[in-house]
């Protein structure tokens, strides 16, 4: 079934309903993860805080004095009412609570920063490589190490953008605690996090989310048409060009939209007790490698097609910041 409908992939992706979401505020359009697992000196747990609240066992705290209790409570409501429900719906979050797997939300600490200076100083204190800090501060919407999530709150224009990054990073935390993250290929780990973030943002502002997704689709097809290559092997998305992160979302979005969220739930359950290749084949009736090859073939065909944005809406403001993933 899936094998027969993949070939017009990018063309179809451009025509899919624009009822998904995105996040942040750059000229990118995707939340990405950056792998510095080789650097054991990085720790996001060393910042002392004086203001914090607890939401669904998660600690939400101020990273500097500029964050108010009211802001903490606002973020807490987004987590409780939008981010967690989206993740539970899309990746069978409740099903991850088993005898073997325990996703412990009490271990999740979310730190908010009110300005770039305090955020940068915290990154330095955490041991993040100096050559990455400027890029993170200027071009990322958040950072996580699988337990701690840091959010530069000052970068977000509205609550829909903030909801996107919270959901995106929390998806990584759930995968990390469920011991799923290391099993997933990077494109699927990142793609599911992007997909969840977009779905959460849709619940807040579906119009803006639609513009963001359309902008992503246009930029992806334009980049490929102009000769940029795509690959499923990129690991350092923060320092990659935009096309890689857009491609990861497109491949995941197409899979979920065609096969259904229930299949994504099934895959998430299956991968706990088996390797990713077995789980993918049993769930989607196609091997992981076959799916990747079909997508790459479709991308090659799409270079012969053209796609232009002729909508009257201004998409330039429909963009968001990528995230920064620290993997151990």
Tab-separated table of C-alpha atoms in Angstrom:
chain	number	residue	atom	x	y	z
A	1	UNK	CA	0.000	0.000	0.000
A	2	UNK	CA	2.580	2.540	1.079
A	3	UNK	CA	4.954	1.481	-1.700
A	4	UNK	CA	2.499	2.517	-4.373
A	5	UNK	CA	1.775	6.020	-3.116
A	6	UNK	CA	5.223	7.378	-2.311
A	7	UNK	CA	6.571	8.269	-5.768
A	8	UNK	CA	4.830	11.644	-6.169
A	9	UNK	CA	6.058	12.414	-2.631
A	10	UNK	CA	7.199	16.003	-2.739
A	11	UNK	CA	4.539	17.059	-5.209
A	12	UNK	CA	1.854	15.534	-3.007
A	13	UNK	CA	3.463	17.019	0.103
A	14	UNK	CA	3.078	20.442	-1.459
A	15	UNK	CA	-0.629	19.811	-1.956
A	16	UNK	CA	-1.383	18.293	1.441
A	17	UNK	CA	-3.715	20.221	3.756
A	18	UNK	CA	-1.843	22.899	5.667
A	19	UNK	CA	-3.333	22.011	9.015
A	20	UNK	CA	-0.109	21.269	10.848
A	21	UNK	CA	2.225	23.414	12.844
A	22	UNK	CA	5.569	24.979	13.245
A	23	UNK	CA	7.410	27.061	15.670
A	24	UNK	CA	9.757	30.067	16.216
A	25	UNK	CA	11.042	33.058	14.392
A	26	UNK	CA	13.906	32.686	11.864
A	27	UNK	CA	13.996	32.361	8.173
A	28	UNK	CA	14.235	28.601	8.624
A	29	UNK	CA	10.978	26.921	9.433
A	30	UNK	CA	11.946	23.817	11.348
A	31	UNK	CA	13.018	22.674	14.768
A	32	UNK	CA	16.325	20.843	14.561
A	33	UNK	CA	18.568	18.811	16.841
A	34	UNK	CA	22.310	19.039	17.208
A	35	UNK	CA	24.387	16.095	18.412
A	36	UNK	CA	27.288	16.758	20.793
A	37	UNK	CA	27.174	13.375	22.500
A	38	UNK	CA	30.930	13.140	22.157
A	39	UNK	CA	31.337	16.031	24.619
A	40	UNK	CA	30.866	14.673	28.133
A	41	UNK	CA	31.662	18.095	29.630
A	42	UNK	CA	28.201	19.479	28.809
A	43	UNK	CA	25.673	19.510	31.652
A	44	UNK	CA	22.388	21.403	31.711
A	45	UNK	CA	21.762	20.621	35.375
A	46	UNK	CA	24.016	23.133	37.120
A	47	UNK	CA	21.918	26.330	37.080
A	48	UNK	CA	20.540	27.380	40.467
A	49	UNK	CA	17.024	28.852	40.419
A	50	UNK	CA	14.956	30.779	42.926
A	51	UNK	CA	11.539	30.690	41.235
A	52	UNK	CA	9.822	27.521	40.079
A	53	UNK	CA	6.476	25.760	39.800
A	54	UNK	CA	5.495	22.121	39.302
A	55	UNK	CA	3.263	21.072	36.419
A	56	UNK	CA	2.334	17.405	35.951
A	57	UNK	CA	5.387	16.539	38.093
A	58	UNK	CA	7.650	18.600	35.790
A	59	UNK	CA	9.621	21.494	37.246
A	60	UNK	CA	9.356	24.790	35.356
A	61	UNK	CA	11.875	27.317	36.642
A	62	UNK	CA	13.366	30.758	36.003
A	63	UNK	CA	16.844	30.749	34.499
A	64	UNK	CA	17.367	34.376	35.517
A	65	UNK	CA	15.720	37.104	37.562
A	66	UNK	CA	13.871	38.480	34.544
A	67	UNK	CA	11.423	35.558	34.462
A	68	UNK	CA	8.310	36.119	36.563
A	69	UNK	CA	6.095	33.598	38.324
A	70	UNK	CA	3.301	34.652	35.980
A	71	UNK	CA	5.440	33.627	32.996
A	72	UNK	CA	6.203	30.280	34.645
A	73	UNK	CA	2.486	29.678	35.162
A	74	UNK	CA	1.756	30.638	31.558
A	75	UNK	CA	4.281	28.096	30.250
A	76	UNK	CA	2.874	25.542	32.690
A	77	UNK	CA	-0.593	25.930	31.188
A	78	UNK	CA	0.762	25.392	27.665
A	79	UNK	CA	2.533	22.233	28.803
A	80	UNK	CA	-0.500	20.860	30.618
A	81	UNK	CA	-3.210	21.826	28.143
A	82	UNK	CA	-1.487	21.479	24.745
A	83	UNK	CA	2.019	19.995	24.689
A	84	UNK	CA	1.461	16.872	26.804
A	85	UNK	CA	-1.946	16.019	25.255
A	86	UNK	CA	-0.430	16.303	21.751
A	87	UNK	CA	2.426	13.975	22.628
A	88	UNK	CA	0.092	11.506	24.314
A	89	UNK	CA	-2.116	11.427	21.222
A	90	UNK	CA	0.647	11.145	18.626
A	91	UNK	CA	3.197	8.767	20.115
A	92	UNK	CA	1.161	6.675	22.543
A	93	UNK	CA	2.681	8.414	25.545
A	94	UNK	CA	0.429	6.522	27.985
A	95	UNK	CA	1.494	3.247	26.385
A	96	UNK	CA	5.092	4.007	27.291
A	97	UNK	CA	4.246	3.486	30.953
A	98	UNK	CA	4.878	-0.253	31.150
A	99	UNK	CA	6.660	-2.679	33.440
A	100	UNK	CA	9.786	-2.213	31.329
A	101	UNK	CA	9.559	1.479	30.526
A	102	UNK	CA	8.829	4.335	32.893
A	103	UNK	CA	8.664	7.869	31.590
A	104	UNK	CA	9.227	9.828	34.793
A	105	UNK	CA	8.075	13.409	34.340
A	106	UNK	CA	9.403	14.332	37.771
A	107	UNK	CA	12.889	14.181	36.249
A	108	UNK	CA	12.018	16.815	33.628
A	109	UNK	CA	13.295	20.322	34.395
A	110	UNK	CA	12.386	23.223	32.094
A	111	UNK	CA	14.386	26.432	32.467
A	112	UNK	CA	13.278	29.765	30.963
A	113	UNK	CA	15.549	32.688	30.090
A	114	UNK	CA	14.507	36.320	29.690
A	115	UNK	CA	17.465	37.647	27.686
A	116	UNK	CA	20.287	36.512	25.436
A	117	UNK	CA	23.047	37.464	27.862
A	118	UNK	CA	21.822	35.206	30.663
A	119	UNK	CA	21.125	32.437	28.163
A	120	UNK	CA	24.626	32.692	26.731
A	121	UNK	CA	26.210	32.741	30.191
A	122	UNK	CA	24.247	29.635	31.158
A	123	UNK	CA	25.435	27.828	28.034
A	124	UNK	CA	29.019	28.714	28.869
A	125	UNK	CA	28.555	27.476	32.422
A	126	UNK	CA	27.034	24.250	31.087
A	127	UNK	CA	30.163	23.533	29.068
A	128	UNK	CA	28.635	23.941	25.621
A	129	UNK	CA	31.463	24.323	23.059
A	130	UNK	CA	32.268	28.000	22.509
A	131	UNK	CA	32.106	27.633	18.730
A	132	UNK	CA	28.470	26.497	19.055
A	133	UNK	CA	27.179	29.012	21.588
A	134	UNK	CA	26.702	31.961	19.220
A	135	UNK	CA	24.845	29.749	16.763
A	136	UNK	CA	22.596	28.390	19.518
A	137	UNK	CA	21.791	31.840	20.913
A	138	UNK	CA	21.103	33.410	17.523
A	139	UNK	CA	19.537	30.516	15.614
A	140	UNK	CA	17.955	28.050	18.012
A	141	UNK	CA	14.661	28.028	19.861
A	142	UNK	CA	15.714	25.732	22.687
A	143	UNK	CA	18.095	23.060	23.910
A	144	UNK	CA	17.628	19.720	25.683
A	145	UNK	CA	19.854	16.947	26.972
A	146	UNK	CA	17.055	14.410	27.325
A	147	UNK	CA	16.009	15.544	30.801
A	148	UNK	CA	16.590	19.289	31.026
A	149	UNK	CA	15.019	21.729	28.577
A	150	UNK	CA	16.235	25.315	28.231
A	151	UNK	CA	14.030	27.833	26.452
A	152	UNK	CA	15.050	31.404	25.447
A	153	UNK	CA	11.606	32.801	26.196
A	154	UNK	CA	12.510	36.240	24.847
A	155	UNK	CA	12.655	34.924	21.253
A	156	UNK	CA	9.012	33.934	20.986
A	157	UNK	CA	6.475	36.245	19.401
A	158	UNK	CA	3.355	34.447	20.566
A	159	UNK	CA	2.156	31.419	22.487
A	160	UNK	CA	1.748	29.238	19.391
A	161	UNK	CA	5.469	29.470	18.648
A	162	UNK	CA	6.301	28.736	22.280
A	163	UNK	CA	3.932	25.764	22.337
A	164	UNK	CA	5.709	24.323	19.310
A	165	UNK	CA	9.174	24.333	20.871
A	166	UNK	CA	7.910	23.026	24.220
A	167	UNK	CA	6.197	20.103	22.495
A	168	UNK	CA	9.175	19.459	20.222
A	169	UNK	CA	11.727	19.298	23.029
A	170	UNK	CA	9.402	17.370	25.335
A	171	UNK	CA	9.009	14.736	22.613
A	172	UNK	CA	12.781	14.232	22.705
A	173	UNK	CA	12.661	13.926	26.489
A	174	UNK	CA	9.941	11.255	26.313
A	175	UNK	CA	11.887	9.299	23.682
A	176	UNK	CA	15.051	9.611	25.754
A	177	UNK	CA	13.463	8.347	28.961
A	178	UNK	CA	11.659	5.536	27.167
A	179	UNK	CA	15.004	4.371	25.704
A	180	UNK	CA	13.608	4.828	22.209
A	181	UNK	CA	15.708	7.766	21.080
A	182	UNK	CA	18.931	5.877	20.445
A	183	UNK	CA	17.072	3.288	18.379
A	184	UNK	CA	15.523	5.767	15.972
A	185	UNK	CA	17.342	7.075	12.907
A	186	UNK	CA	18.036	10.760	13.368
A	187	UNK	CA	15.610	11.826	10.640
A	188	UNK	CA	12.697	10.019	12.301
A	189	UNK	CA	13.579	11.107	15.834
A	190	UNK	CA	13.787	14.694	14.675
A	191	UNK	CA	10.900	14.407	12.232
A	192	UNK	CA	8.454	13.134	14.874
A	193	UNK	CA	9.493	15.930	17.249
A	194	UNK	CA	8.893	18.488	14.480
A	195	UNK	CA	5.569	16.896	13.590
A	196	UNK	CA	4.389	16.959	17.217
A	197	UNK	CA	5.467	20.574	17.605
A	198	UNK	CA	3.532	21.553	14.516
A	199	UNK	CA	0.429	19.692	15.632
A	200	UNK	CA	0.557	21.427	19.011
A	201	UNK	CA	0.958	24.850	17.420
A	202	UNK	CA	-2.033	24.156	15.221
A	203	UNK	CA	-4.205	23.907	18.321
A	204	UNK	CA	-3.219	27.455	19.254
A	205	UNK	CA	-3.096	29.211	15.870
A	206	UNK	CA	-4.028	27.111	12.859
A	207	UNK	CA	-3.868	30.051	10.428
A	208	UNK	CA	-0.293	30.973	11.254
A	209	UNK	CA	0.633	27.306	11.328
A	210	UNK	CA	-0.793	26.847	7.862
A	211	UNK	CA	1.325	29.707	6.539
A	212	UNK	CA	4.411	28.245	8.188
A	213	UNK	CA	3.879	24.800	6.696
A	214	UNK	CA	3.220	26.253	3.266
A	215	UNK	CA	6.414	28.276	3.548
A	216	UNK	CA	8.339	25.150	4.509
A	217	UNK	CA	6.969	23.239	1.544
A	218	UNK	CA	7.775	26.054	-0.856
A	219	UNK	CA	11.330	26.474	0.397
A	220	UNK	CA	11.987	22.735	0.351
A	221	UNK	CA	10.832	22.215	-3.199
A	222	UNK	CA	12.602	25.370	-4.356
A	223	UNK	CA	15.879	24.314	-2.717
A	224	UNK	CA	15.780	20.881	-4.323
A	225	UNK	CA	14.791	22.329	-7.681
A	226	UNK	CA	17.832	24.603	-7.427
A	227	UNK	CA	20.100	21.604	-7.009
A	228	UNK	CA	20.516	21.251	-3.236
A	229	UNK	CA	20.938	17.620	-2.208
A	230	UNK	CA	19.092	15.857	0.612
A	231	UNK	CA	20.102	12.894	2.725
A	232	UNK	CA	18.820	10.824	5.621
A	233	UNK	CA	22.305	10.836	7.143
A	234	UNK	CA	22.588	14.387	8.480
A	235	UNK	CA	23.230	14.489	12.235
A	236	UNK	CA	24.239	18.084	12.958
A	237	UNK	CA	21.118	19.895	11.831
A	238	UNK	CA	21.867	23.156	13.609
A	239	UNK	CA	24.833	23.651	11.307
A	240	UNK	CA	23.191	22.142	8.224
A	241	UNK	CA	21.340	24.104	5.593
A	242	UNK	CA	17.580	24.508	5.858
A	243	UNK	CA	16.853	21.770	3.327
A	244	UNK	CA	17.866	18.893	5.621
A	245	UNK	CA	15.491	19.774	8.440
A	246	UNK	CA	12.652	20.485	6.022
A	247	UNK	CA	13.296	17.138	4.350
A	248	UNK	CA	13.128	15.295	7.682
A	249	UNK	CA	9.770	16.854	8.480
A	250	UNK	CA	8.464	16.138	4.992
A	251	UNK	CA	9.446	12.449	5.149
A	252	UNK	CA	7.849	12.045	8.591
A	253	UNK	CA	4.786	14.113	7.789
A	254	UNK	CA	4.073	12.115	4.657
A	255	UNK	CA	4.415	8.834	6.574
A	256	UNK	CA	2.081	9.873	9.391
A	257	UNK	CA	-0.509	11.597	7.222
A	258	UNK	CA	-0.734	8.638	4.841
A	259	UNK	CA	-0.635	5.844	7.409
A	260	UNK	CA	-2.357	7.601	10.306
A	261	UNK	CA	-1.473	8.611	13.851
A	262	UNK	CA	-2.616	5.198	15.079
A	263	UNK	CA	0.223	3.641	13.087
A	264	UNK	CA	2.677	6.073	14.665
A	265	UNK	CA	1.339	4.915	18.046
A	266	UNK	CA	1.815	1.303	17.020
A	267	UNK	CA	5.343	1.937	15.821
A	268	UNK	CA	6.269	3.676	19.079
A	269	UNK	CA	5.051	0.679	21.074
A	270	UNK	CA	6.767	-1.819	18.810
A	271	UNK	CA	10.166	-0.171	18.850
A	272	UNK	CA	10.384	-0.544	22.634
A	273	UNK	CA	10.716	-4.315	22.413
A	274	UNK	CA	12.348	-4.708	19.000
A	275	UNK	CA	14.848	-2.970	16.758
A	276	UNK	CA	13.691	-0.095	14.611
A	277	UNK	CA	13.869	-2.045	11.335
A	278	UNK	CA	11.544	-4.771	12.626
A	279	UNK	CA	9.149	-2.257	14.170
A	280	UNK	CA	9.027	-0.163	11.001
A	281	UNK	CA	8.369	-3.147	8.731
A	282	UNK	CA	5.680	-4.669	10.971
A	283	UNK	CA	3.908	-1.323	11.338
A	284	UNK	CA	4.148	0.248	7.889
A	285	UNK	CA	4.489	-2.930	5.719
A	286	UNK	CA	7.656	-1.603	4.119
A	287	UNK	CA	11.230	-1.760	5.342
A	288	UNK	CA	12.891	1.368	6.659
A	289	UNK	CA	15.488	1.247	3.907
A	290	UNK	CA	12.836	0.768	1.210
A	291	UNK	CA	10.929	3.768	2.527
A	292	UNK	CA	14.036	5.946	2.563
A	293	UNK	CA	14.912	4.875	-0.981
A	294	UNK	CA	11.387	5.586	-2.223
A	295	UNK	CA	11.499	9.059	-0.703
A	296	UNK	CA	14.882	9.787	-2.283
A	297	UNK	CA	13.579	8.551	-5.642
A	298	UNK	CA	10.585	10.846	-5.299
A	299	UNK	CA	12.848	13.777	-4.515
A	300	UNK	CA	14.769	13.075	-7.704
A	301	UNK	CA	11.554	13.122	-9.696
A	302	UNK	CA	10.384	16.304	-7.976
A	303	UNK	CA	13.322	18.203	-9.411
A	304	UNK	CA	11.532	17.961	-12.744
A	305	UNK	CA	8.466	19.673	-11.270
A	306	UNK	CA	8.066	23.300	-10.359
A	307	UNK	CA	6.153	24.759	-7.467
A	308	UNK	CA	5.491	28.395	-6.823
A	309	UNK	CA	3.805	30.191	-3.973
A	310	UNK	CA	1.042	32.266	-5.499
A	311	UNK	CA	-0.857	32.883	-2.299
A	312	UNK	CA	-1.604	36.445	-1.322
A	313	UNK	CA	-0.523	35.800	2.275
A	314	UNK	CA	2.868	37.072	3.366
A	315	UNK	CA	4.811	34.012	4.472
A	316	UNK	CA	7.968	35.823	5.495
A	317	UNK	CA	6.816	36.135	9.113
A	318	UNK	CA	5.704	32.502	9.261
A	319	UNK	CA	8.992	31.079	10.397
A	320	UNK	CA	10.522	29.724	13.570
A	321	UNK	CA	13.723	28.892	15.388
A	322	UNK	CA	15.321	25.459	15.338
A	323	UNK	CA	15.968	23.577	18.548
A	324	UNK	CA	19.312	22.286	19.720
A	325	UNK	CA	19.577	18.658	20.793
A	326	UNK	CA	22.264	17.454	23.176
A	327	UNK	CA	22.561	13.675	23.060
A	328	UNK	CA	24.508	11.614	25.539
